[in-house]
mmCIF file of C-alpha atoms in Angstrom:
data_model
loop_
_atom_site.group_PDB
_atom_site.id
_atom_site.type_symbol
_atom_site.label_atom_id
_atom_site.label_comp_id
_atom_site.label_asym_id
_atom_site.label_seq_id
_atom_site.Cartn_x
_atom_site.Cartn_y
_atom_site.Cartn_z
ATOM 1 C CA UNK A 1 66.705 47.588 -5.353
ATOM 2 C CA UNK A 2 68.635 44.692 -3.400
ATOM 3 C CA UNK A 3 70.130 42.263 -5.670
ATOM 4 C CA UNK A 4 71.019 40.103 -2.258
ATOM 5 C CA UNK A 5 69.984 41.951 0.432
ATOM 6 C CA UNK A 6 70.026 40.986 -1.981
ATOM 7 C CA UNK A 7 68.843 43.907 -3.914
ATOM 8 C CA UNK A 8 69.703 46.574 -7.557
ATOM 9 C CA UNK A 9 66.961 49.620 -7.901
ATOM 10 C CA UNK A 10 69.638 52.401 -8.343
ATOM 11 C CA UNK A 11 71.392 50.287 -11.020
ATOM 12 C CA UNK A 12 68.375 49.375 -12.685
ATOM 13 C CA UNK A 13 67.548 52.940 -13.108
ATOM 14 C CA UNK A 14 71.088 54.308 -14.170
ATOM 15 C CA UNK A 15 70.921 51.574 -17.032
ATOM 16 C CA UNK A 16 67.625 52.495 -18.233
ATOM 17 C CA UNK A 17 67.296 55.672 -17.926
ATOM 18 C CA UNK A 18 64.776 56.088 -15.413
ATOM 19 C CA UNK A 19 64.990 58.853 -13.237
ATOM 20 C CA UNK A 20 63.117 61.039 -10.774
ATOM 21 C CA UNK A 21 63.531 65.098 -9.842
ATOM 22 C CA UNK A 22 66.458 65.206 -7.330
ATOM 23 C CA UNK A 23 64.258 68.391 -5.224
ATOM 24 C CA UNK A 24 65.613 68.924 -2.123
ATOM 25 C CA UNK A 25 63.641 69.803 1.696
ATOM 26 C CA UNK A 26 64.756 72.655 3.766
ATOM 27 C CA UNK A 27 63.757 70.717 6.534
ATOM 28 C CA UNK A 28 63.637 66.593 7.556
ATOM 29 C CA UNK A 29 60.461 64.776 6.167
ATOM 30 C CA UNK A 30 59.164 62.546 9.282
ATOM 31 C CA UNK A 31 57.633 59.457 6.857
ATOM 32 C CA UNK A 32 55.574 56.774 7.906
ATOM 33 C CA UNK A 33 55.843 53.269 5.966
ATOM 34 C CA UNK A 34 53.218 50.606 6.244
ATOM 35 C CA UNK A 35 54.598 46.739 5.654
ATOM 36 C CA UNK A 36 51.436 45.113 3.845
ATOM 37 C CA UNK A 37 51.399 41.208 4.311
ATOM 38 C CA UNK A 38 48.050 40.633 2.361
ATOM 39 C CA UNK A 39 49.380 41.670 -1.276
ATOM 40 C CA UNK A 40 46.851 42.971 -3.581
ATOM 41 C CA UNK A 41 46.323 44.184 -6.997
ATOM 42 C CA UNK A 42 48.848 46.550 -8.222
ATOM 43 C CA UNK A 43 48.460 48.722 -11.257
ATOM 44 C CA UNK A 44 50.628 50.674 -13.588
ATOM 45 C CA UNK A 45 50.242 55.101 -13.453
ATOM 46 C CA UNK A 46 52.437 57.912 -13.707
ATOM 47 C CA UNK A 47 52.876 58.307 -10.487
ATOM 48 C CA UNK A 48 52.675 56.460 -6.757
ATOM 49 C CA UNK A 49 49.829 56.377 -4.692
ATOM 50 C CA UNK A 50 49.860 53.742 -2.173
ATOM 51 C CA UNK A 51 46.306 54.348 -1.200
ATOM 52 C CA UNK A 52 44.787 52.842 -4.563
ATOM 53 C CA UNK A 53 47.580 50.292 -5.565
ATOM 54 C CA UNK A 54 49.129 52.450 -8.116
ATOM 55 C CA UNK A 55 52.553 52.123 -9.102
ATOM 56 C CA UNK A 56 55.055 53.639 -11.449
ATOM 57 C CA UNK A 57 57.642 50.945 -11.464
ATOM 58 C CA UNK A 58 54.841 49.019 -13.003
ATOM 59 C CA UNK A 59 54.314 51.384 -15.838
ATOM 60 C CA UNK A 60 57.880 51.836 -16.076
ATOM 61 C CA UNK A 61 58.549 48.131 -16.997
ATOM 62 C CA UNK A 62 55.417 47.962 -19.049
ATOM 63 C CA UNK A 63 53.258 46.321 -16.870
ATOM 64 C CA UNK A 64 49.649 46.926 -17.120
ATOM 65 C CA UNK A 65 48.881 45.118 -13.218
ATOM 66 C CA UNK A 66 49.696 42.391 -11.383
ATOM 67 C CA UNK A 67 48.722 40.628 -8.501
ATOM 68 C CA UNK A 68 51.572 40.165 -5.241
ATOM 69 C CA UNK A 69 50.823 37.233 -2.921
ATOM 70 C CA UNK A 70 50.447 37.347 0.569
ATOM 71 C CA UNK A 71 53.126 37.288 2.637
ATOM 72 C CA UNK A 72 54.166 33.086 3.464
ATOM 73 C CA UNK A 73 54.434 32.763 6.892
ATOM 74 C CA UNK A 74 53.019 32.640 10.934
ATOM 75 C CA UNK A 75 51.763 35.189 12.465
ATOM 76 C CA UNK A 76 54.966 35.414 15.026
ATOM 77 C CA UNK A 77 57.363 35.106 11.860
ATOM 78 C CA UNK A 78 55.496 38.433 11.126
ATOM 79 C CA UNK A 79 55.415 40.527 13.962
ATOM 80 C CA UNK A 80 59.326 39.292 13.966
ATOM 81 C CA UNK A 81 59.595 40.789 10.823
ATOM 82 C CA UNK A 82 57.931 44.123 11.408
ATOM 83 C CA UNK A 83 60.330 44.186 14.971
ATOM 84 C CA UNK A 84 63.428 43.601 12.656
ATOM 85 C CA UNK A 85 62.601 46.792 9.982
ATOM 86 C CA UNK A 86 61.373 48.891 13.215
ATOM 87 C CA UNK A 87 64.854 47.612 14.632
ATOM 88 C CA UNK A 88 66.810 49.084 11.228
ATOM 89 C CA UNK A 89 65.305 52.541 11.697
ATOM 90 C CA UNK A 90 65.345 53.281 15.521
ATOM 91 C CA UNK A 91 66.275 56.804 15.998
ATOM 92 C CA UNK A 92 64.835 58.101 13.011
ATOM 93 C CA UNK A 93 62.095 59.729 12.187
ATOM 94 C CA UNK A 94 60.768 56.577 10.337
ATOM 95 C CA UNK A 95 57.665 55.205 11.735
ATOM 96 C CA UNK A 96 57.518 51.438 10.641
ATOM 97 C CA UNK A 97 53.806 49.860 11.194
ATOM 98 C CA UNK A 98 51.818 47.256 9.175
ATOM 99 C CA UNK A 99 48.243 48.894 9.271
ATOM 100 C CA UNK A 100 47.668 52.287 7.140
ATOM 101 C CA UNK A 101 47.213 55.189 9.716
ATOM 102 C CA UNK A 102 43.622 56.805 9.373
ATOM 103 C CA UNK A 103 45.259 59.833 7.966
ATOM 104 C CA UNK A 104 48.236 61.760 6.300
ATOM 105 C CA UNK A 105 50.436 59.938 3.401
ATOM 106 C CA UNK A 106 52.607 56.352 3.300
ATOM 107 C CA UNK A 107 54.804 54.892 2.061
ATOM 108 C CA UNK A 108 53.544 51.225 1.117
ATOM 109 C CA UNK A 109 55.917 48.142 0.787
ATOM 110 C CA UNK A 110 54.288 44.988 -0.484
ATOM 111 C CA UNK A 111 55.931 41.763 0.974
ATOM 112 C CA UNK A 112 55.819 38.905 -0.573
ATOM 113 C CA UNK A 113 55.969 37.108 -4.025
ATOM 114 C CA UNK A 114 58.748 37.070 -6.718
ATOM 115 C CA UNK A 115 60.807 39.438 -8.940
ATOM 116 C CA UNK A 116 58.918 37.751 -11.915
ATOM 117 C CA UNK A 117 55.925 39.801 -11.228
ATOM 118 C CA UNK A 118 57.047 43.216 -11.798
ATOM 119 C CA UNK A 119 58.990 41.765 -14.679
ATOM 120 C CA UNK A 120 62.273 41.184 -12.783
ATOM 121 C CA UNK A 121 65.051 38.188 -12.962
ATOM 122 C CA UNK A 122 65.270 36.389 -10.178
ATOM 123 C CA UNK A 123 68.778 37.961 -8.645
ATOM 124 C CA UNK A 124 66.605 40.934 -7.523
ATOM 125 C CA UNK A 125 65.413 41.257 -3.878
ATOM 126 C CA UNK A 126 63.538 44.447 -4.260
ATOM 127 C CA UNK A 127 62.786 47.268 -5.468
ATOM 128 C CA UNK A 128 61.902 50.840 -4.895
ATOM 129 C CA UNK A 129 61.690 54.382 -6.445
ATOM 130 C CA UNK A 130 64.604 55.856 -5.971
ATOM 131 C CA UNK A 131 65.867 60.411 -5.970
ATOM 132 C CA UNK A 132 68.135 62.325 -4.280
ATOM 133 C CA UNK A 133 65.006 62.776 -1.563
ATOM 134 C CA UNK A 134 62.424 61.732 0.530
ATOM 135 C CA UNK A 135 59.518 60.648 -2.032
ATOM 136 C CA UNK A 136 56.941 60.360 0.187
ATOM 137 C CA UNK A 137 53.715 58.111 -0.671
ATOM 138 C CA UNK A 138 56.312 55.683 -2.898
ATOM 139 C CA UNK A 139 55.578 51.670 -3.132
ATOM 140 C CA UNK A 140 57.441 49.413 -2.790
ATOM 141 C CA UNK A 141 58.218 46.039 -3.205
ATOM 142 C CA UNK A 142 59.954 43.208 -1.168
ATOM 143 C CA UNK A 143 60.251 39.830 -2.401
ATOM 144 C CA UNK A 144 59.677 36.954 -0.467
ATOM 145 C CA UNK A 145 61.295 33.768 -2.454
ATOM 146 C CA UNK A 146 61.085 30.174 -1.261
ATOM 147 C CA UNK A 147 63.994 29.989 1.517
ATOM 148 C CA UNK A 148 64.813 33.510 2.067
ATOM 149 C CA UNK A 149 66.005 33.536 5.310
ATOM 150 C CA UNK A 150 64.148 35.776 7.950
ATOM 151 C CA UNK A 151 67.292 38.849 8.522
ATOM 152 C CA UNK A 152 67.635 38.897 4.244
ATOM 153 C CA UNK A 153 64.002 39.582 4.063
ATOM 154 C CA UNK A 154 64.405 42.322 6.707
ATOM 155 C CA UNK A 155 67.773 43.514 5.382
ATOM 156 C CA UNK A 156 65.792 43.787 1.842
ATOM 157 C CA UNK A 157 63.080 45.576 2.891
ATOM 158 C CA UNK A 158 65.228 48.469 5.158
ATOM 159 C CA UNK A 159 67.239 48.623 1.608
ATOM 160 C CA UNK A 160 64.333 49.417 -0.522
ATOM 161 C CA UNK A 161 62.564 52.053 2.160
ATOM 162 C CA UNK A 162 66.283 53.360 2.646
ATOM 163 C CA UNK A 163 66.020 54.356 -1.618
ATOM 164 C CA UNK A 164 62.613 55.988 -0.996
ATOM 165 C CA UNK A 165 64.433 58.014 1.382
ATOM 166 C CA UNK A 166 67.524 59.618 -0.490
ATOM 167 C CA UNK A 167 69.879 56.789 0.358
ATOM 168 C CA UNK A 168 72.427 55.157 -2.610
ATOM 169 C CA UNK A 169 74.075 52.010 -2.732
ATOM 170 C CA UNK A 170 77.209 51.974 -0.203
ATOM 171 C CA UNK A 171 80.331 49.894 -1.067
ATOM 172 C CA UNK A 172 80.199 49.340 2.874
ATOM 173 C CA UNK A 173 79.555 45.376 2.841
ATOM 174 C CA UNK A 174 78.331 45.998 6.387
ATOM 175 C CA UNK A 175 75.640 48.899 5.586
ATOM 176 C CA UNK A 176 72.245 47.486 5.071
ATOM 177 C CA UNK A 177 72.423 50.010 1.370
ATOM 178 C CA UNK A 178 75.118 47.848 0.286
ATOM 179 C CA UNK A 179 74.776 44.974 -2.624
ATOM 180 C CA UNK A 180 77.881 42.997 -0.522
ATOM 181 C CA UNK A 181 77.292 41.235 2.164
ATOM 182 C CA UNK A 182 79.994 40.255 5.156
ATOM 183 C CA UNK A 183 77.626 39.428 8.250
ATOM 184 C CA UNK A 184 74.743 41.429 10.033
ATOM 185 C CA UNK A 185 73.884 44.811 8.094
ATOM 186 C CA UNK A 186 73.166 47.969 9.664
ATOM 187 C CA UNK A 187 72.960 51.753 8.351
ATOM 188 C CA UNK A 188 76.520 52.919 8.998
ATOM 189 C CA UNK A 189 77.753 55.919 10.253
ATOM 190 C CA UNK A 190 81.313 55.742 8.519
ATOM 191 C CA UNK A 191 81.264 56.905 5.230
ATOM 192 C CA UNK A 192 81.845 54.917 2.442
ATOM 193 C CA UNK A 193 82.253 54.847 -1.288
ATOM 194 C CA UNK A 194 78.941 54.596 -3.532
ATOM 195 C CA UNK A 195 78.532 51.590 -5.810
ATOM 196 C CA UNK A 196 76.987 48.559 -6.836
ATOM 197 C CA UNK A 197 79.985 46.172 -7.833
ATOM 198 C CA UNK A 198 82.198 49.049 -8.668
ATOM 199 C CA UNK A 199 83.230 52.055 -6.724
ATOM 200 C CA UNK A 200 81.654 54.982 -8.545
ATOM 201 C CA UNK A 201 80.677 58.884 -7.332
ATOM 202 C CA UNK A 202 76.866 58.782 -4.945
ATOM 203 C CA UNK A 203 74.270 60.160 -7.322
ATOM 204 C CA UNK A 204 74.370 63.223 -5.542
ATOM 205 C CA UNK A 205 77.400 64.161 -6.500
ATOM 206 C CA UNK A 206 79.512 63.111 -2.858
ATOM 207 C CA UNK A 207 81.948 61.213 -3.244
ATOM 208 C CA UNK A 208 81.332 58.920 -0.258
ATOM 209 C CA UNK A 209 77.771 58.590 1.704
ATOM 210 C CA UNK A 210 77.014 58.046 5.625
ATOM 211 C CA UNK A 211 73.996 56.665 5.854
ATOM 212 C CA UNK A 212 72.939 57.515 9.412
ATOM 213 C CA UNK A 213 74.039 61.161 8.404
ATOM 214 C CA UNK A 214 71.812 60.914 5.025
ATOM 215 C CA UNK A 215 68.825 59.170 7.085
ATOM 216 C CA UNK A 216 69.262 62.301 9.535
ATOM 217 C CA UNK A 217 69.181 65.076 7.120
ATOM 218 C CA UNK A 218 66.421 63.490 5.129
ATOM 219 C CA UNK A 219 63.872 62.230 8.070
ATOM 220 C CA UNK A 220 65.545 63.303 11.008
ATOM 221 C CA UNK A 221 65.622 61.799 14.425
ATOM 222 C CA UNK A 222 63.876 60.394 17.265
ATOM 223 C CA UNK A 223 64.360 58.944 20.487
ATOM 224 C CA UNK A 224 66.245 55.602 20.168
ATOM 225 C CA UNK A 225 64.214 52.456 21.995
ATOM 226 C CA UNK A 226 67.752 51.110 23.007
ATOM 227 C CA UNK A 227 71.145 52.399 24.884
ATOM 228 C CA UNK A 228 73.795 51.397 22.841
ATOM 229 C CA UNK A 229 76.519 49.590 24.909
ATOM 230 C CA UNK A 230 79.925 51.233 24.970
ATOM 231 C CA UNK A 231 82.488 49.280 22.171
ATOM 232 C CA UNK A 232 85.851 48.067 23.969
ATOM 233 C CA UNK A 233 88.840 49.649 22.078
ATOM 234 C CA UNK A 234 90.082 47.415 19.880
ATOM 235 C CA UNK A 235 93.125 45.918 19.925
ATOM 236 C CA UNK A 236 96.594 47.205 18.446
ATOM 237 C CA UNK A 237 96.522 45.490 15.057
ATOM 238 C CA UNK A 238 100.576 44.102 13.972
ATOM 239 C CA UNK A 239 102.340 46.850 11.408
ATOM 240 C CA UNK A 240 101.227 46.060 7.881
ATOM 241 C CA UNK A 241 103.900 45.065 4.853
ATOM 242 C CA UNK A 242 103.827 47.801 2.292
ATOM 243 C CA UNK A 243 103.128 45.090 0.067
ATOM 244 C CA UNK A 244 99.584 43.479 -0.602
ATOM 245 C CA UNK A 245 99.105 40.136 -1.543
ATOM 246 C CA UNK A 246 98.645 39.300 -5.269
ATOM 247 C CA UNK A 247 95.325 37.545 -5.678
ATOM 248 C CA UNK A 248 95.177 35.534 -8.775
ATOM 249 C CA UNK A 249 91.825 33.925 -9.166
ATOM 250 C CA UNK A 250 90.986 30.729 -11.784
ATOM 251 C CA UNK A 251 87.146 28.776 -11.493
ATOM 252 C CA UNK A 252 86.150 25.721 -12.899
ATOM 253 C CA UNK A 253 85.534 25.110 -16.590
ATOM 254 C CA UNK A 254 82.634 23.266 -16.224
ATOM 255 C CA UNK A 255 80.014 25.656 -15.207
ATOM 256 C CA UNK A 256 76.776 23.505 -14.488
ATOM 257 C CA UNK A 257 73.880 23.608 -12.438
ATOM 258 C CA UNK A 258 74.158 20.218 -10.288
ATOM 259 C CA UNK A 259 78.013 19.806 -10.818
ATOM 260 C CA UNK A 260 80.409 21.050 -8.288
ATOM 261 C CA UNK A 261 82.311 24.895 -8.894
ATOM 262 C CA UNK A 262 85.688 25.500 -8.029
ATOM 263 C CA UNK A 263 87.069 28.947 -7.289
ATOM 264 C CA UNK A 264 90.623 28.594 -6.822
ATOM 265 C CA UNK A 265 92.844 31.605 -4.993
ATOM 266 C CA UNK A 266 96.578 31.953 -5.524
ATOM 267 C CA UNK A 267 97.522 34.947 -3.165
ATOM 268 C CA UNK A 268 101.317 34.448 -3.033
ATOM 269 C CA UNK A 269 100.727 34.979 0.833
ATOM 270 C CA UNK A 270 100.592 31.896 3.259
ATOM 271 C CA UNK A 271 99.591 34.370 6.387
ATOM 272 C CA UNK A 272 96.983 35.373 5.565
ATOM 273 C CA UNK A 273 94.154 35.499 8.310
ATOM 274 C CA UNK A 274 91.172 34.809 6.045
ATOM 275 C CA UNK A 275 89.957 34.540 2.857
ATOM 276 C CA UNK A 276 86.561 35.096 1.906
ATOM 277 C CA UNK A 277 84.644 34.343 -0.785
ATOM 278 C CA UNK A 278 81.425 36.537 -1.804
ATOM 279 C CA UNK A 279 79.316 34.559 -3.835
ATOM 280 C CA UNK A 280 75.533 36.231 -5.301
ATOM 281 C CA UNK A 281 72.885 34.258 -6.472
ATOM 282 C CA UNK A 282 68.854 35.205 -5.096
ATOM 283 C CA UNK A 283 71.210 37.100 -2.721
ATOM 284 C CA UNK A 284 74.598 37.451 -1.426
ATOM 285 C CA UNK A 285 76.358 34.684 0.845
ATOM 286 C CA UNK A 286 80.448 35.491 2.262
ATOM 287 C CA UNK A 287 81.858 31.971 2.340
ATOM 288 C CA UNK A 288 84.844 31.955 4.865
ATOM 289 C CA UNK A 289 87.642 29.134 4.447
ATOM 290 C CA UNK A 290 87.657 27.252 7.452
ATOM 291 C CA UNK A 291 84.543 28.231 8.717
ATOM 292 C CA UNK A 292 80.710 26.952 8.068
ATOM 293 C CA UNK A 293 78.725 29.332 5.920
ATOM 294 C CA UNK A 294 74.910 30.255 5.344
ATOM 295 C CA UNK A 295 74.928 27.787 1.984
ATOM 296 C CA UNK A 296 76.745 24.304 1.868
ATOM 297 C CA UNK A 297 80.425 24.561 0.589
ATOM 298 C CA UNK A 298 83.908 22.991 0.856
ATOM 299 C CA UNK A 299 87.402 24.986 1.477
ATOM 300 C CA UNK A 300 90.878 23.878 1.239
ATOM 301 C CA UNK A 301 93.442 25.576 2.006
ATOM 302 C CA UNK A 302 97.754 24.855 1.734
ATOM 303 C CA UNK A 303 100.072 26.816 1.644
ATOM 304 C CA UNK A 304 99.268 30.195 -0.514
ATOM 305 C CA UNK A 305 96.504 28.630 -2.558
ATOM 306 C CA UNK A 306 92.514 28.203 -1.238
ATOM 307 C CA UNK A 307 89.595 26.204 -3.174
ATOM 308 C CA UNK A 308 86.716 26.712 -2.624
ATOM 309 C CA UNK A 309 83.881 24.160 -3.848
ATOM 310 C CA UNK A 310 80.127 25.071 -4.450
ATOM 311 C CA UNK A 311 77.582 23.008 -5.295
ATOM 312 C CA UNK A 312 75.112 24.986 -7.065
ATOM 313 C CA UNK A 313 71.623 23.775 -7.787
ATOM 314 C CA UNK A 314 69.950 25.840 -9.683
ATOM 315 C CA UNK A 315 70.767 27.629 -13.516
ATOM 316 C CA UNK A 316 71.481 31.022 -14.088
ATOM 317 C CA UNK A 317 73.703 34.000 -13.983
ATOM 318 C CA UNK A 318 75.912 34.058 -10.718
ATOM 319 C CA UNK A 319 78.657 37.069 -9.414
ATOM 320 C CA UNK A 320 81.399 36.308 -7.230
ATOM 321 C CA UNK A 321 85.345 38.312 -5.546
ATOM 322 C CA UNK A 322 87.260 37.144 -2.967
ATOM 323 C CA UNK A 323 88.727 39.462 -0.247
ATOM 324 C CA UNK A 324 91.653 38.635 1.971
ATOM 325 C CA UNK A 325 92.713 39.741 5.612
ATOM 326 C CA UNK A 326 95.698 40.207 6.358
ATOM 327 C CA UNK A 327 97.159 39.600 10.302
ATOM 328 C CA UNK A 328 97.494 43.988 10.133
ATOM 329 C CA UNK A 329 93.429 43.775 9.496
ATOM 330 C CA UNK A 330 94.291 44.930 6.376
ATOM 331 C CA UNK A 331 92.180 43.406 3.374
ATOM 332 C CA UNK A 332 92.771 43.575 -0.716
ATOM 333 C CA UNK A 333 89.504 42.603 -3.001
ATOM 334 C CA UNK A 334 89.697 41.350 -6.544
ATOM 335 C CA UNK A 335 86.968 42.735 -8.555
ATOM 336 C CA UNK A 336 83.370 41.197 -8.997
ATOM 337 C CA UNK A 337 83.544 38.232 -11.708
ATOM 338 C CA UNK A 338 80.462 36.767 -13.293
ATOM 339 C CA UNK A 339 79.817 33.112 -14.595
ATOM 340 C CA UNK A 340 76.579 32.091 -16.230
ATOM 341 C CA UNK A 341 75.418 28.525 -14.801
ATOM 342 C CA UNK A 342 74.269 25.885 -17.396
ATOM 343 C CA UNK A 343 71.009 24.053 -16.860
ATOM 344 C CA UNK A 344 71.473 19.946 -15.785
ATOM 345 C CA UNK A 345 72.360 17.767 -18.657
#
C-alpha cells in the first residue's frame, strides 16, 4: 500500500496480522494487469478473482461490498495515465493494458475513489495483496483523491502492482516501492534497505532489496521501448568531515488545521548544501529551503538554523524528518516524527 505514493499495504499487513503463503516459482511469471477506469461493485471472498469483483482485502477489513467510482478525468488524462504505469514497467515482463484480454488470468487495479471505501484513513494511496511472489489474478486498488497530481497517481498505482509482484517497501526515497519521496520515482537497481519509516530486514529475509533485480526474477524481462542515454560521470564530490552535522529539530506548539506550522532545524552546520524537509499528509511532499515545492510553504534560513512554515488546511494525523546535504553529497536524516493536526477553532 502507498501511504504517499503515497502508499502502506506491507505495513498494514505486518500490524494485523494478515499474511499470504510466501511459495516461490522456479521460473518468472509473465503477468498481465488491466487498469479499470469504470469502477464497479466489489465484494468481500476468501480469495481474488478479478473476473467477478471479488476481493479479499475486502473480507479482510470486514467489508461485505462496496462500490469504487469511476475514474475523474478526460479521456487524454487517461491514456496519459495508462502511458505513465506502461512507462514504470518497460522491460519487464509486465503487460500494462486497460481492457481484460479475452483469455488467461489478470491482475485487476481499480482506479479511482477514496481510502474510505475499503475502510481506510485517508493517508493511504493504495493498496494491494502483498507475498514473497507473484500472486497472479490479485486486485487492486488505487485511489484517486481530489488533487492528486497526475505522476502520484501513477507512482501509486506501479507501487501497489509492484506488491502483487514480490516487491517490499524500499528505504530508497527514489524507488517507486518507497513510502519517501525526493523527486521522480523509478524501480531502482541499487539496493537498498527495506522499510516503511524505519530501516528494518525485507520480508524475505534480505537484508536489502533491488527492485529491478526482484521485478526480473519474479516476471522477467522484455524488450525495453526506449534506449537509455548514457549518464555523464559525475563529478568528484569535496572530501567529507568525519563529523556529521547534529540535527536538532523543535515544531510549533500550536498544531492546528488553518494556523501556520513551524519546523525549526538547528544543525550546528552553516555549509550545508540543502536541507530538506519530508512532510506526509494524502501523500508525501520534500520541501527544499530555498527552493519552490509541490505544496505552498515558507523557508528561512541564517546561519545554522532553517524554518520552515506550512500552512496546513486540513485536520488529521501528519509525519514529517528532515535530511541534510552536505557539500561531500553526503546526507544525515533525523528519524520520522508525527504530529496530530487539530480541527479549526
Amino acid at each position: 500500500m502507498t501511504a504517499i505514493t503515497g502508499v502502506a499495504t506491507l505495513a498494514i499487513a505486518h500490524e494485523r496480522g494478515w499474511s499470504l503463503p510466501g511459495l516461490g516459482h522456479d521460473e518468472p511469471v509473465p503477468v498481465t494487469v488491466v487498469l479499470n477506469r469504470n469502477g464497479g461493485t466489489v465484494y468481500a471472498a476468501p480469495d481474488d478473482v478479478p473476473g467477478l469483483g471479488l476481493s479479499g482485502i475486502l473480507a479482510r477489513q470486514g467489508i461485505v461490498t462496496t462500490e469504487i467510482p469511476a475514474f475523474t478525468g478526460s479521456d487524454a488524462e487517461w491514456t496519459s495515465f495508462v502511458g505513465c504505469v506502461q512507462e514504470r514497467f518497460d522491460g519487464f515482463a509486465v503487460t500494462i493494458v486497460d481492457e481484460p484480454p479475452a483469455e488467461g488470468e489478470y491482475t485487476l487495479a481499480y482506479v479511482g475513489g477514496t481510502p474510505d471505501l475499503v475502510g481506510f484513513e485517508d493517508t493511504v494511496g493504495g493498496i494491494a495483496p502483498h507475498a514473497e511472489r507473484v500472486l497472479e489474478g490479485s486486485v487492486v486498488f488505487v485511489f484517486q483523491p481530489q488533487g492528486i497530481p497526475a505522476r502520484a497517481l501513477c507512482e501509486t498505482a506501479a507501487h501497489e502492482i509492484g506488491h502483487t509482484l514480490g516487491l517490499d517497501h524500499s528505504r530508497d526515497c527514489s524507488d517507486i516501492m518507497s513510502y519517501e519521496s525526493c523527486g521522480p520515482k523509478e524501480f531502482r537497481h541499487e539496493p537498498a534497505l527495506c522499510g516503511e519509516w524505519e530501516d528494518r530486514p525485507c520480508g524475505d529475509g534480505e537484508l536489502t532489496q533491488s527492485s529491478t533485480d526482484r521485478l526480473a526474477l519474479a516476471v522477467g524481462v522484455s524488450p525495453s521501448r526506449h534506449e537509455p542515454e548514457p549518464e555523464p560521470p559525475a563529478p568528484e564530490p569535496p572530501p567529507a568531515s568525519d563529523e556529521r552535522p547534529t540535527l536538532d529539530v523543535r515544531r510549533s506548539a500550536l498544531a492546528q488545521a488553518g494556523q501556520p506550522f513551524s519546523v525549526i532545524v538547528d544543525s550546528g552546520d552553516a555549509s550545508l548544501q540543502h536541507v530538506d524537509l519530508y512532510w506526509y499528509a494524502r501523500r508525501g511532499y520534500r520541501l527544499r529551503c530555498g527552493e519552490e515545492g509541490p505544496i505552498p510553504f515558507s523557508c528561512e534560513r541564517e546561519g545554522d538554523t532553517t524554518i520552515f512554515t506550512l500552512h496546513p488546511d486540513t485536520a488529521g494525523a501528519r509525519k514529517f524528518f528532515v535530511r541534510v546535504t552536505e557539500p561531500s553529497g553526503r546526507t544525515t536524516r533525523t528519524p520520522a516524527y508525527r504530529v496530530t493536526l487539530d480541527r479549526a477553532r
